[in-house]
PDB file of C-alpha atoms in Angstrom:
ATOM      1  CA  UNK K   1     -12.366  -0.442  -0.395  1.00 72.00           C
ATOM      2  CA  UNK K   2      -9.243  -2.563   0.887  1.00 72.00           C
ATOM      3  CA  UNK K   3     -10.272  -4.895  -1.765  1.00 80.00           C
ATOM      4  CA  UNK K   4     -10.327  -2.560  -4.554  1.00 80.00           C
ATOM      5  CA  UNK K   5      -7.016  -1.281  -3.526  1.00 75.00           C
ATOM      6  CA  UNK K   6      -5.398  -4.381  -3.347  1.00 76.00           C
ATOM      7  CA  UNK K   7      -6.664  -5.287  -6.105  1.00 79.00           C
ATOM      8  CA  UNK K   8      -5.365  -2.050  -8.144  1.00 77.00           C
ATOM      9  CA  UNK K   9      -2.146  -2.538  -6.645  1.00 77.00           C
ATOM     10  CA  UNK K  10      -1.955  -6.303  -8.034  1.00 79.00           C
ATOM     11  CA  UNK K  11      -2.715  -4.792 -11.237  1.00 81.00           C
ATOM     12  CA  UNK K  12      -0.299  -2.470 -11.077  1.00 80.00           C
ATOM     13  CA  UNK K  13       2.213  -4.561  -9.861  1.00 80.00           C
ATOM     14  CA  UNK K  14       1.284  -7.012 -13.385  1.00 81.00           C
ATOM     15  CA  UNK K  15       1.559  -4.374 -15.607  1.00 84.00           C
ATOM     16  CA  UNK K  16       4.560  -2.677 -14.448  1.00 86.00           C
ATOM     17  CA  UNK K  17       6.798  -5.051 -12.723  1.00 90.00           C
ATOM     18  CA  UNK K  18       9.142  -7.531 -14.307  1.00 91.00           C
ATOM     19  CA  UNK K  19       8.606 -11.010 -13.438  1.00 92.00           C
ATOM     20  CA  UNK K  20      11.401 -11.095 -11.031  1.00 94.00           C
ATOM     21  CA  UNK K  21       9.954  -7.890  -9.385  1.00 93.00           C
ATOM     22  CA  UNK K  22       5.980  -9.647  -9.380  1.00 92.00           C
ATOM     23  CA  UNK K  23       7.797 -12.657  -7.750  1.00 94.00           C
ATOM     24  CA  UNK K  24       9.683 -10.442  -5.154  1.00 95.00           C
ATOM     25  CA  UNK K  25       6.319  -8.430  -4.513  1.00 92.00           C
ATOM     26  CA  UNK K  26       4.443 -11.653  -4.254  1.00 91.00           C
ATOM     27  CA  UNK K  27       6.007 -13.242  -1.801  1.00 95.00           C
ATOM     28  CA  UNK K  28       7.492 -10.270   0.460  1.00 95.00           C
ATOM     29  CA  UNK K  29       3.417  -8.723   0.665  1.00 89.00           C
ATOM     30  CA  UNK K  30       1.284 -11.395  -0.018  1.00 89.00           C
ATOM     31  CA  UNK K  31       3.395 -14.488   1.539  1.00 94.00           C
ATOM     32  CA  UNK K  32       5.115 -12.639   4.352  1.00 96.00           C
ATOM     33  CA  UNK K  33       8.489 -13.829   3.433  1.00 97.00           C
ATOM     34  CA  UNK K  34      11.372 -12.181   4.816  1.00 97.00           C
ATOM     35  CA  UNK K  35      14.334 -10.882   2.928  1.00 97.00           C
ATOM     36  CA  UNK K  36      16.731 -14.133   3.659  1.00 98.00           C
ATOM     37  CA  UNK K  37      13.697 -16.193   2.565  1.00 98.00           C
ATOM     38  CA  UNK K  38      13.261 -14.547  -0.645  1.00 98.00           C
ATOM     39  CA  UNK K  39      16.725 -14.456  -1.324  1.00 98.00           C
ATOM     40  CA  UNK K  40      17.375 -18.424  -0.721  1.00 98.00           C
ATOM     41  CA  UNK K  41      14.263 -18.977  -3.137  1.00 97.00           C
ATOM     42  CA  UNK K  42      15.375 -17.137  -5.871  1.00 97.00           C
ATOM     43  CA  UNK K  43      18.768 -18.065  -5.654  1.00 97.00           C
ATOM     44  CA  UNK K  44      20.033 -13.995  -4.810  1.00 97.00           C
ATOM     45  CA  UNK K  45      21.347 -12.150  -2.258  1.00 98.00           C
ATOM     46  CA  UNK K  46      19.932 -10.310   0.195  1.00 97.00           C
ATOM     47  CA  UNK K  47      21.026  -7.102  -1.093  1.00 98.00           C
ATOM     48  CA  UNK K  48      19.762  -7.988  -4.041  1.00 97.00           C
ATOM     49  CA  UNK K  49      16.125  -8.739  -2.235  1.00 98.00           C
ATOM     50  CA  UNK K  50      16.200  -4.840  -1.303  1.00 97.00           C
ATOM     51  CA  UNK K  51      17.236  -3.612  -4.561  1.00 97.00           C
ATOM     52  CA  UNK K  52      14.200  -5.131  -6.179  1.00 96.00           C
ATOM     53  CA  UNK K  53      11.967  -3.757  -3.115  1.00 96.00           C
ATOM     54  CA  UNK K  54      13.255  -1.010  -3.524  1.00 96.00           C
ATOM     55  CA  UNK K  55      12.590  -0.355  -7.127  1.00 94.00           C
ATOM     56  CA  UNK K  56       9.231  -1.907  -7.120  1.00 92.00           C
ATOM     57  CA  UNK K  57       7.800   0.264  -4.304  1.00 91.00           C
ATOM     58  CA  UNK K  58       8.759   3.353  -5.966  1.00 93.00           C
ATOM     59  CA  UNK K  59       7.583   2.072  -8.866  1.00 90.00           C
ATOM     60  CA  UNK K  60       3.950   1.662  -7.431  1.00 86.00           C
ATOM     61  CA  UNK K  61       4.250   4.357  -5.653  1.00 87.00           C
ATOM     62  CA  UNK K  62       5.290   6.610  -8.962  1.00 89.00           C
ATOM     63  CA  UNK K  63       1.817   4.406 -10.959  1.00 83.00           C
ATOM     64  CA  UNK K  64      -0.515   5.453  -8.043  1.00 78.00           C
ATOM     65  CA  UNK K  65       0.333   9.143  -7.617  1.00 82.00           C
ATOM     66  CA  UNK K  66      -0.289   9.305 -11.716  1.00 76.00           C
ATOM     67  CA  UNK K  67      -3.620   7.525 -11.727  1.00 62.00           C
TER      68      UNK K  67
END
């Protein structure tokens, strides 16, 4: 069952993230990177890091409850 979700949630992510936001998912949940991390590898700022969280969480979050 873990699989399946993480799987959906991949998915999800795919079809309903930009590319900066799959990038910012990818490594923050799948890589473990931390904020400052993400932020020095895309060339952003931190705030900016959260921002994209941010979005991208409620945006799963928004998919999920709907499916």
């Amino acid at each position: 069952e873990v699989t399946e979700v993480r799987d959906g949630v991949q998915f999800i992510a795919h079809r309903c993230l930009t590319r900066q936001e799959q990038d910012i998912f990818h490594m923050r949940f799948l890589e473990g990177l931390s904020y400052d991390d993400i932020a020095a590898e895309l060339g952003i700022s931190r705030v900016a890091v959260w921002k994209h969280l941010s979005h991208l969480v409620k945006t799963l979050k928004h998919q999920f409850n709907n499916h």
